[in-house]
Amino acid sequence: GNSVTQMEGPVTLSEEAFLTINCTYTATGYPSLFWYVQYPGEGLQLLLKATKADDKGSNKGFEATYRKETTSFHLEKGSVQVSDSAVYFCALRDRGSQGNLIFGKGTKLSVKP
Amino acid sequence: NAGVTQTPKFQVLKTGQSMTLQCAQDMNHNSMYWYRQDPGMGLRLIYYSASEGTTDKGEVPNGYNVSRLNKREFSLRLESAAPSQTSVYFCASRATGNEKLFFGSGTQLSVL
C-alpha cells in the first residue's frame, strides 16, 4: 500500500542554519507530493507541492524536488528563522485511489535564536 | 475569512459519554474530511465525504459516525467515548479538482 516515511524528530537548529527534512514514499502509481506545516495551536497549512517527477515545489524559502528514481521529496531551506519552528508533514495523494492524502508522522522543528 | 471552523476547541468526556464534533466550511468545497492526530502517528483519516450526501470510511473509522448535513457541514459523532479516542481532531475540506486541503484549527478531546 501507499505510505510516507519521514525522518524522526525533533530537529533543533540555530537561526540561519541549513534545514533538511527527509521524506521518502511508497506508491503504486504516480502520486502528487506535498509538504504541510503546522504551527503551534493551529491546523495544517499547505507549504508546497509537486505533481510530477523532477518538479520543484517552493514557498517561503522552502524547496522540495520530486525524485522518482529515489522516491523522495526532501524539504530544504537555506537559512531557517525562529518563526519556522513548527511540525512539518510530508504527504502523498495517489491519483488512482479516492485521492485521499496519506501523511507521514511529522517532524518537529525548533529553531533557536 | 472563516475557512474551516471547528467547534468545540476543547472537550473533556468521561468514558461512555457521547458527543458530536462540528465542522463547517464556507468555501463551497465538495469534499470534507475528519482526521485524528496522535503523537508519533501523524494524521490518520477517520471518515470523508466526497460530496453532499455521501460518506466513506477512512483508515480508522471504528467508534465513530459522521453526517454530511449539507454542503457546508460535516459532523463527527462519538457514540460511546473510550480513552483510546483521546486525540486532536481536525476537519478539512477540498475543492473538486484542487489538491490543496484546508484545515480547521482542531478539537482537543480527552476521554477519562
Coordinates of C-alpha atoms in Angstrom, one line a residue:
Chain A
G1 CA 0.0 0.0 0.0
N2 CA 0.9 3.7 -0.2
S3 CA 3.0 5.1 2.6
V4 CA 5.2 8.1 3.6
T5 CA 8.3 7.9 5.8
Q6 CA 9.8 11.0 7.4
M7 CA 12.9 11.4 9.4
E8 CA 12.3 11.2 13.1
G9 CA 12.4 14.4 15.1
P10 CA 12.7 16.6 16.9
V11 CA 15.1 18.7 15.0
T12 CA 16.8 21.6 16.7
L13 CA 18.7 24.2 14.8
S14 CA 20.2 27.6 15.3
E15 CA 18.8 30.6 13.4
E16 CA 20.3 30.8 9.9
A17 CA 21.3 27.1 9.8
F18 CA 20.5 24.9 6.8
L19 CA 17.5 22.6 7.1
T20 CA 16.8 19.3 5.5
I21 CA 13.9 17.1 6.5
N22 CA 14.0 13.7 4.7
C23 CA 10.9 12.2 3.2
T24 CA 10.5 9.0 1.1
Y25 CA 7.4 7.4 -0.2
T26 CA 5.9 4.2 -1.5
A27 CA 3.1 4.4 -4.0
T28 CA 1.7 2.2 -6.7
G29 CA 1.1 4.9 -9.2
Y30 CA 2.4 8.4 -9.8
P31 CA 1.4 10.4 -6.8
S32 CA 1.4 14.1 -6.1
L33 CA 3.6 15.0 -3.2
F34 CA 3.1 17.7 -0.5
W35 CA 4.6 19.3 2.5
Y36 CA 2.2 20.7 5.1
V37 CA 3.2 22.8 8.1
Q38 CA 1.5 23.0 11.5
Y39 CA 2.3 26.0 13.7
P40 CA 1.7 25.7 17.4
G41 CA -2.0 25.6 18.2
E42 CA -3.1 25.7 14.6
G43 CA -4.3 23.3 11.8
L44 CA -2.1 22.2 9.0
Q45 CA -1.4 24.5 6.0
L46 CA -0.1 23.6 2.6
L47 CA 3.5 24.7 2.3
L48 CA 4.4 23.4 -1.2
K49 CA 3.6 20.6 -3.6
A50 CA 4.9 18.8 -6.7
T51 CA 2.8 16.8 -9.1
K52 CA 5.3 15.0 -11.3
A53 CA 8.8 13.8 -11.4
D54 CA 11.6 16.4 -11.3
D55 CA 9.1 19.2 -10.3
K56 CA 10.3 21.5 -7.7
G57 CA 7.9 23.0 -5.2
S58 CA 8.9 26.1 -3.4
N59 CA 7.3 28.6 -0.9
K60 CA 8.6 30.9 1.8
G61 CA 12.2 29.9 1.1
F62 CA 11.5 26.2 1.4
E63 CA 12.1 23.9 -1.5
A64 CA 11.5 20.2 -2.3
T65 CA 12.2 18.3 -5.5
Y66 CA 10.1 15.2 -6.6
R67 CA 12.7 12.5 -7.2
K68 CA 11.1 9.5 -8.8
E69 CA 14.3 7.5 -9.0
T70 CA 14.9 7.7 -5.3
T71 CA 11.1 8.0 -4.3
S72 CA 12.0 11.0 -2.3
F73 CA 10.7 14.6 -1.6
H74 CA 13.1 16.1 0.9
L75 CA 12.3 19.5 2.3
E76 CA 15.2 22.1 2.4
K77 CA 15.7 25.7 3.5
G78 CA 18.9 27.6 3.3
S79 CA 18.6 29.7 6.3
V80 CA 15.9 29.0 8.9
Q81 CA 14.3 31.5 11.2
V82 CA 12.8 31.2 14.7
S83 CA 9.3 31.7 13.0
D84 CA 9.9 28.4 11.1
S85 CA 9.5 26.4 14.3
A86 CA 6.6 24.1 13.6
V87 CA 5.8 20.5 12.8
Y88 CA 6.3 19.5 9.1
F89 CA 4.3 16.8 7.4
C90 CA 5.2 15.1 4.2
A91 CA 2.1 13.6 2.3
L92 CA 1.2 12.0 -0.9
R93 CA -2.0 11.8 -2.9
D94 CA -2.4 8.8 -5.2
R95 CA -4.5 9.7 -8.2
G96 CA -5.5 6.1 -8.7
S97 CA -7.4 5.9 -5.4
Q98 CA -10.1 8.2 -4.0
G99 CA -7.4 10.7 -3.9
N100 CA -7.2 11.0 -0.1
L101 CA -3.9 12.3 1.4
I102 CA -1.6 9.9 3.2
F103 CA 0.6 11.7 5.8
G104 CA 3.9 10.9 7.3
K105 CA 4.3 11.1 11.1
G106 CA 5.5 14.6 11.2
T107 CA 8.9 16.2 12.1
K108 CA 9.0 18.8 14.8
L109 CA 11.5 21.6 14.1
S110 CA 12.7 24.0 16.8
V111 CA 14.8 27.0 15.8
K112 CA 16.7 28.8 18.5
P113 CA 17.9 32.4 18.2
Chain B
N1 CA -12.1 34.8 6.1
A2 CA -13.6 32.0 8.2
G3 CA -12.4 29.0 6.0
V4 CA -13.0 25.8 8.1
T5 CA -14.5 26.3 11.5
Q6 CA -14.5 23.5 14.2
T7 CA -16.3 23.5 17.5
P8 CA -15.6 23.0 20.3
K9 CA -11.9 23.7 20.6
F10 CA -11.5 21.6 23.8
Q11 CA -13.6 18.9 25.3
V12 CA -13.3 16.5 28.2
L13 CA -15.5 13.4 28.4
K14 CA -16.0 10.5 30.7
T15 CA -15.8 7.0 29.3
G16 CA -19.1 6.1 27.7
Q17 CA -20.4 9.6 27.1
S18 CA -21.3 10.7 23.6
M19 CA -20.6 13.9 21.8
T20 CA -20.6 15.5 18.3
L21 CA -17.8 17.5 16.8
Q22 CA -19.0 20.1 14.5
C23 CA -17.3 21.3 11.3
A24 CA -18.4 23.9 8.7
Q25 CA -16.7 25.4 5.7
D26 CA -17.6 28.5 3.7
M27 CA -15.6 27.9 0.6
N28 CA -18.2 25.8 -1.3
H29 CA -15.9 22.8 -1.2
N30 CA -17.4 19.4 -2.2
S31 CA -15.0 17.2 -0.2
M32 CA -14.7 17.2 3.5
Y33 CA -12.6 15.0 5.9
W34 CA -12.1 14.1 9.5
Y35 CA -8.6 13.3 10.8
R36 CA -7.2 12.4 14.1
Q37 CA -3.7 13.4 15.2
D38 CA -1.8 11.3 17.8
P39 CA 1.8 11.8 19.0
G40 CA 4.2 9.8 16.8
M41 CA 1.3 8.7 14.5
G42 CA 0.8 11.7 12.2
L43 CA -2.7 12.3 10.8
R44 CA -5.0 9.4 10.2
L45 CA -8.2 9.6 8.2
I46 CA -11.3 8.7 10.1
Y47 CA -14.1 9.4 7.5
Y48 CA -14.5 11.5 4.4
S49 CA -17.3 12.8 2.3
A50 CA -16.6 13.3 -1.4
S51 CA -19.8 15.2 -2.0
E52 CA -23.0 16.2 -0.2
G53 CA -25.0 13.0 0.6
T54 CA -22.0 10.6 0.5
T55 CA -19.7 9.4 3.3
D56 CA -16.9 6.8 3.3
K57 CA -14.7 5.1 5.9
G58 CA -11.1 6.1 6.1
E59 CA -8.2 4.3 7.9
V60 CA -9.6 4.4 11.4
P61 CA -13.4 4.6 11.4
N62 CA -14.3 2.3 14.3
G63 CA -16.1 4.0 17.2
Y64 CA -17.1 7.0 15.0
N65 CA -20.0 8.0 12.8
V66 CA -20.4 11.0 10.5
S67 CA -23.1 13.1 8.9
R68 CA -22.8 15.3 5.9
L69 CA -25.7 17.6 6.9
N70 CA -25.4 19.8 3.8
K71 CA -22.6 21.0 1.6
R72 CA -21.2 23.2 4.3
E73 CA -21.3 21.0 7.4
F74 CA -19.7 17.6 8.3
S75 CA -20.1 16.4 11.8
L76 CA -18.2 13.6 13.7
R77 CA -20.0 11.7 16.4
L78 CA -18.6 9.5 19.2
E79 CA -21.5 7.4 20.5
S80 CA -19.6 5.9 23.5
A81 CA -16.3 7.6 24.1
A82 CA -13.3 5.5 25.0
P83 CA -9.9 6.6 26.4
S84 CA -8.3 5.4 23.1
Q85 CA -10.2 8.2 21.4
T86 CA -8.3 10.9 23.3
S87 CA -6.7 12.8 20.4
V88 CA -6.7 16.0 18.5
Y89 CA -9.3 16.0 15.7
F90 CA -9.0 18.0 12.5
C91 CA -11.6 18.7 9.9
A92 CA -10.5 19.6 6.4
S93 CA -12.1 20.4 3.1
R94 CA -11.0 20.5 -0.6
A95 CA -12.5 21.8 -3.8
T96 CA -13.0 19.4 -6.7
G97 CA -10.0 19.3 -9.0
N98 CA -7.8 21.1 -6.5
E99 CA -5.4 19.1 -4.4
K100 CA -5.0 21.6 -1.6
L101 CA -6.6 20.7 1.7
F102 CA -7.8 23.5 4.1
F103 CA -7.8 22.6 7.7
G104 CA -9.6 23.8 10.8
S105 CA -7.8 24.6 13.9
G106 CA -8.6 21.4 15.7
T107 CA -10.5 20.0 18.6
Q108 CA -8.6 18.6 21.6
L109 CA -10.5 15.8 23.1
S110 CA -9.7 14.0 26.3
V111 CA -11.6 10.9 27.4
L112 CA -11.1 10.0 31.1

